[in-house]
Amino acid sequence: MPQMKRTPQDCPSRLPENTAVKQQQLPACRLQLSATGILSGFFATGVFCLGMGVILILSAKSSMEIEINYTKICASCAKLRENARNFDKECTCSIPFHLTQTMRGNVYMYYKLYGFYQNLHGYLLSRSNSQLLGTDVKDVETCAPFSKSHDGTPIAPCGAIANSLFNDTIILSYKLNSSVHIQVPMLRSGITWWTDKYIKFRNPSSSNLSSAFAGTTKPPSWPKPVYELDENDPGNNGFLNDDFIVWMRTAAFPTFKKLYRRLSRTQHFIEGLPAGNYSFNVSYNFPVTRFQGEKSVVLSTLTWSGGHSLFLGLAYTVTGAMTWLAAFSMMAVHLKLKGKRFSPDDKVKL
Amino acid sequence: MTEALHWARYHWQRLIHSTNGDDDERPYNYSCLLACGGTSSQTPRPAGKHRLVVPHLQPFKEEYEKFSGTYTNNRIRTTKYTLLNFVPRNLFEQFHRAANLYFLFLAVLNWVPLVEAFQKEITMLPLVVVLTIIAIKDGLEDYRKYKIDKQINNLVTKVYSRKEKKYVDQCWKDVTVGDFIRLSCNEVIPADMVLLFSTDPDGICHIETSGLDGESNLKQRQVVRGYAEQDSEVDPEKFSGRIECESPNNDLNRFRAFLEHSNRERVGLSKENLLLRGCTIRNTEAVVGIVVYAGHETKAMLNNSGPRYKRSKLERRANTDVLWCVLLLVIMCLTGALGHGIWLSRYENILFFNIPEPDGHVVSPLLAGFYMFWTMIILLQVLIPISLYVSIEIVKLGQIYFIQSDVDFYNEKMDSTVQCRALNITEDLGQIQYLFSDKTGTLTENKMVFRRCSVAGYDYCHEENAKRLDSYQEAVSEDDDFADTLSGSLSNMAKLRAPSCRAVHNGPLGRKSSNHLAGSCFVLGSGEGASEVPHSRQAAFSSPIETDVVPDTRLLDKFSQMTPQLFTPLDETIPDPPLETLYIIDFFIALAICNTVVVSAPNQPRQKIRLSSLTGMPIKSLEEIKNLFQRLSVRRSSSPSLASGKEPSSGVPNAFVNKLSLFSRMKLASPVEEEVSPTSESPQGSGNAVCPTEIEKQDSDAGVTDGKVESLPGQSLASSLCYEAESPDEAALVYAARAYQCTLQSRTPEQVVVDFAALGPLTFQLLHILPFDSVRKRMSVVVRHPLSNQVVVYTKGADSVIMELLSVASPDGASLDKQQRIIREKTQKHLDDYAKRGLRTLCVAKRVMSDTEYAEWLRNHFLAETSIDNREELLLESAMRLENKLTLLGATGIEDRLQEGVPESIEALHKAGIKIWMLTGDKQETAVNIAYACKLLEPDDKLFILNTQSKDACEMLMGTILKELQKNPASPGQASLSENLHQPPAPRDSGLRAGLIITGKTLEFALQESLQKQFLQLTACCQAVVCCRATPLQKSEVVKLVRNHLRVMTLAIGDGANDVSMIQVADIGIGISGQEGMQAYVNLLFWYQFFCGFSGTSMTDYWVLIFFNLLFTSAPPVIYGVLEKDVSAETLMQLPELYKSGQKSEAYLPLTFWITLLDAFYQSLVCFFVPYYTYKGSDIDIFTFGNPLNTAALFIILLHLVIESKSLTWIHMLVIVGSILSYFFFALAFGAMCVTCNPPSNPYWIMQKHMLDPMFYLVCVLTTFVALLPRFIYRVLQGSLFPSPILRAKHLDRLTPEERTEALKKWRGAGKIGQVTSKYGNHSATKSERRPTPGSSAVFAMMSPTSCAVEQENLSVHETALDSDYSEMKASEIAGPIKD
């Protein structure tokens, strides 16, 4: 077996390498904190949580929010809309309200839906991304059951989400005085994610929008085709319509609000919304009573911490309190046990 | 498939063969049998069951093709796959695993449009990844096998080529049945072959079978009778015989065949003639053999049935937990289905929500609910993490890697480390509750040391020798002091051999795998080639402690009387003194020759010392001694039974025997001739001439001889002789004889030369050897005594057997018989005494036969030898005929020294709560004694001995003992229960320790179905159980019984072949407690269902889900599983009690599982509802909402791991930080690129947006903190309120060395209190280590501290190390602790 002969150098010792890694002798941090360490950590965390809680609560308090539920106020319109055959009948209703305090800063107007499940699995899937991207306007494959009209024309925009587009028109008017009502100037732009408006949604390329959508039909629930969504601003039509884009970003919960308009801070409204009497003029198109839903309009100012929700601030406060409680009880335990231990440093340890 | 193929092929061949045999072979065989003159009533079985081997050479071409051509050739293929079948076959194998089938089912389910939850293609991904990883692993493994196979197949050996009329180099794979192969010393045998020629003049060849059975003793093989006498090498051209042998089988110890010459003479073949594949030729210059079995049909390969799959306890537990998870999943899915149905019935007619089918058909809520069930199953599938099994496997690989690279398991002498060969054992190593141990070679060193002997009824206690041994022991223990007392001695044993973890001498392949290849060991292991030789040679010889026996002065005195002068006057009036002297002479002759020891000079192993022609000695004294013996024989012949033995030595019987000389290896040269042919050379001269020169030649061997050369002065020749024995006690006896100047000088198949100082060299004609077997428990040699010229049988064997075979007292009560009786009684007394001292006892007896008697016996024996079928029985019968009417000469006591550190180890194991059973073949007294010596039994233990003759008695006795044990332990229990039961008084009050001794016979009853339960109950009460006189089969039965009925972890240790069965049925392992991950994450998905009408929406991108599963959260637990270590090795070694927690698998109790589940539930609640309430009523969209959830979940999982982890090294940190970074990187990259890549989520810019939002951070921080707070507080409180022993021990690690020593002392002092504490710790929640973490799929966290496992294993398995390769250590001076 000459080929088996090897020089000693060729057959290294099988002695395993005596390295820290291989022998599992790596210096290890054992998370064995001393009592003081743990307790001070707990107290510090408690302080942080309490502080953060207070800050958040204050911040939330500083924001203003007014919500006006118009489901019941516009009951007659709701009744009308319950019958799908009346879809072409106009129905408006006016909801007056009083703003006791000036809403300073940027004011945002939302519509809020209750009990509308935008997060249903089937609903969620029923859209065509390639259509919305403008690459193939006739790609309606994934849009069932709203992919094609009865005569087989592809629907644009197709799918259940688009079909159920919130189509109430809400106009806020300000009672400057008893006789003069002025419409509060609202911007319908800038309410979408930038990425949605400029990347995820594109109109099919064509010289003019209506020709771009030639060969398609409007969704069954829509009164107008997609390229006529905004008659005032030709750039706000087609898939690039802000309201449409906002609607297409499906909400996480059955109760949700969606940004509708933002205050254009001009004239009387440079400071924000001044206190006074207002009214919403709603063109009531979106049926909610069919599914026992409700809808409302929300006016809100925003702070760095988001909206008016107090939850996070409270949660932080409570957590901070709990942490302190835990820390105190641990300290008690520690002090009680301290005497019994045979070794002075055999304290609370992890 | 390969196996199947082989199987098919094999059976096909058998079929063909048998048809051939029917019309051709059988008559031929019959005639042949008759031609041999046999009158055996045995008719051979049909030849179809046998195989016929004819030389693979031209003249036999036709015949060869007819018979042998179809046999498999020597190419081996152990791989499972080929390039072509890899994919289908691997997939097929992988889908045997239920989990994979389940995931496949899920993937397929997702293709059903109605229940689709995710994008179809993506769902396949995890499964594909897992399958791919496993496939790659399997593939690599297989490729390694393939490479090894290839290497083996391409090894070169010398095969006779007719064309070139010489032996030419050929690859192993080209060797076929019928080839002639010539091998040189130290070459590995390529295939099973019959030995036809050996350069050894006596036709002997030695093989080392360590590759097969791990025993490194040399085994002797013999050239086929009739070929041994040929002077020149066998010429394949002239070889005309054909060999008929049994079909390939895996019995290594059996080979039944005969060789038929062209003249139809038949020579029986046995395993003595068979060279096994994978063994190594030693001490023989060259051999030639003819291949009879090749390739996969060799015994070695047939033995390689592959390791039994041992399912670890953990895996079983994990599987039940997986079942729980499945149940949970079903419940969750049912909830979803029900919820969806109810929800939908509210909105049945609203097309917004009840999205109709494409054809406008609206699904009814009931049906929708049903569909939803399946959708939910897909959605929540991650509850049963697909990567669980993969991760477990990876963790195990990691653990094994660390075990193998543990320096403490390294044996310097053998240059080998621990070898783990089964994946699934590591975790069980920490949970062993029962340990079964063989005695010899495991607890003891298997270094047999001659202690004392009794000759002719006089006990010689060899005090000097005892002193020598003591001093030796001291020397060793002094050495030991250098090392840490316990760990030192443990590391010394440094080798682990357990069923699957086994240290391999010089090779990474263990017993089974080397079987498998029986050559692969060669490739890898003995790759060192020449450099290895000294090692293994060493192994074959004994250490000085065994060889240097200091003679007993009293006995030496008797020897001094043994001058020829004393015997010169044939004075019949004073029979006594010479008679005793004769006994002594016979006794030592028996010690020297009644064995199979091979003599060689250590420096020149191949050149055996041959003194057959050197028997020069003064004729005068020879004559005298001859007279002496004749006188004795006359006296003997006066006994009636031997009356016929008076015939002259030459004459008819001789002539008869002569005829048979062809068949039996004996030479009938007249003994007188033999003795009268002195040569000029003196034995001393020649011996010395050889040695020094050789020393120069072979420097490497010098070390071996050192010890021997400088031993007793005046014994230069004798002490330079080395004895190689199959069993170490044989060698011990030969060395003992040598100490009395009765030196075994040489041994050939024909004769044995013994240099008896007082009498000069005596040449015994070796007529026959009846080898030792475990049935007879004895061996015999039949020699022609050179002095009396009588046929004498020397028998050596277990005392119980020999005593029964002694000649019964004759009626006339001759003085001789009377004397025999006295000797017998006295010897028995001595034997009992020896046994009590823990010595292995052997009896030596002899029988003088007349030539006629012998001839008669020989004829029958020959018949037995040549028969193929029933040979064993016939041989046994034949042996019985020979071995009776024996005269007792004396007895010996041999000490099988305990291995170093054994008592300490056993004590530590006891402390660790491991019950130890010692299973041994020794007699009761010996076993009990050893048990005491190794602290298996403590002096104040209650000892129960079960030794009954009937089942009923056994049952009754067990009942009584049980009652006794179940009584209040504190009760004194003085009542003697039965004659068989004796109790040492005053059992300890605290914690009764009981030991049970059971004998093999009683064990047989106890193992019967009806008594099993009682027996187990009984043994459960005992800390130690000693089974003595147990057969190997019983050993394995005991292990099986305990394992199956008590459902506990067992560890069996053993070395030799007789323990293999025991090992195979035992489980071992250390406890890693792997887990399933409770999927907080999945729960998040589940909670979300309450807010989306149970419609199966996931708020998480599926890619993130997958990556969570496969990447972010799988690596940390794996690392954790591999590297976790709760207490340092040093502390563990000093506090064996800590092992108990692993044993009870505390860390992985069912309770733990549920607690973890609860914790996971809480965490999921927090993780979902904190973000939920934060974003409730806001304008957040689904996938933006999912993002903080994912992020928080990741942090929870990872930090949970940190909290649970007992040690954090930079590796942990690296992996954890890496996981977090990779998560963010992935999310950002995905968010930057995926515009519409993954509908419906399309997480475009989500992460980017969030990372600019302070709320995101606030939510994540709060969620993580609140989710982990309870566990953290719990851990902190546990640490201070109820610290478990492990926690406390962990604390010790932090102290400075001095403080530690102090604290350890305190600990031990508080041992009793500690028991309470540990109890406390048990249910309080010690589960500390290794508990499941909640978290995402992969976070089943493998919580078990592997490294802890490794260290604990140090503790538990070092025992295994004991047995390790004792034989290899044998020659090396008792291995000093290997401390680095």
Tab-separated table of N, CA, C and O in Angstrom, chain B residues 344 573 676 712 812 937 1017 1054 1127 1152-1153 1198 1314 1351:
chain	number	residue	atom	x	y	z
B	344	LEU	N	-70.054	36.321	7.864
B	344	LEU	CA	-70.560	36.429	6.496
B	344	LEU	C	-72.079	36.386	6.459
B	344	LEU	O	-72.709	37.032	5.628
B	573	THR	N	8.825	-44.925	48.105
B	573	THR	CA	8.307	-44.899	49.466
B	573	THR	C	7.926	-43.492	49.911
B	573	THR	O	7.108	-43.327	50.804
B	676	VAL	N	16.485	-35.589	20.672
B	676	VAL	CA	17.879	-35.976	20.518
B	676	VAL	C	18.547	-35.189	19.398
B	676	VAL	O	19.654	-35.459	19.022
B	712	LEU	N	13.929	-8.547	34.838
B	712	LEU	CA	14.770	-9.376	35.698
B	712	LEU	C	16.097	-9.715	35.036
B	712	LEU	O	16.140	-10.061	33.865
B	812	ASP	N	-12.154	-47.772	44.951
B	812	ASP	CA	-11.178	-48.372	45.872
B	812	ASP	C	-10.478	-47.340	46.745
B	812	ASP	O	-9.698	-47.682	47.627
B	937	LEU	N	-21.083	-0.137	45.070
B	937	LEU	CA	-21.781	-0.422	46.326
B	937	LEU	C	-20.987	0.225	47.443
B	937	LEU	O	-19.768	0.199	47.440
B	1017	GLN	N	-39.710	-3.138	39.482
B	1017	GLN	CA	-40.079	-2.428	40.700
B	1017	GLN	C	-38.947	-2.522	41.704
B	1017	GLN	O	-38.556	-1.550	42.332
B	1054	GLY	N	-19.688	-0.615	26.740
B	1054	GLY	CA	-19.070	-1.907	26.674
B	1054	GLY	C	-17.971	-1.882	25.664
B	1054	GLY	O	-17.796	-0.911	24.953
B	1127	VAL	N	-23.481	26.312	32.924
B	1127	VAL	CA	-22.519	26.316	34.003
B	1127	VAL	C	-21.186	25.884	33.422
B	1127	VAL	O	-21.137	25.093	32.499
B	1152	THR	N	-43.513	23.093	31.302
B	1152	THR	CA	-42.750	24.148	30.656
B	1152	THR	C	-43.365	24.518	29.327
B	1152	THR	O	-43.466	25.676	28.962
B	1153	PHE	N	-43.751	23.481	28.636
B	1153	PHE	CA	-44.339	23.709	27.328
B	1153	PHE	C	-45.566	24.596	27.447
B	1153	PHE	O	-45.725	25.556	26.701
B	1198	LEU	N	-35.779	37.966	19.704
B	1198	LEU	CA	-34.340	37.975	19.928
B	1198	LEU	C	-33.993	38.304	21.382
B	1198	LEU	O	-33.129	37.657	21.975
B	1314	GLY	N	-29.270	21.195	50.172
B	1314	GLY	CA	-29.318	21.346	48.718
B	1314	GLY	C	-30.375	20.469	48.089
B	1314	GLY	O	-31.010	20.848	47.111
B	1351	GLU	N	-20.633	19.391	28.570
B	1351	GLU	CA	-19.918	19.233	29.809
B	1351	GLU	C	-20.543	18.164	30.662
B	1351	GLU	O	-19.865	17.377	31.281
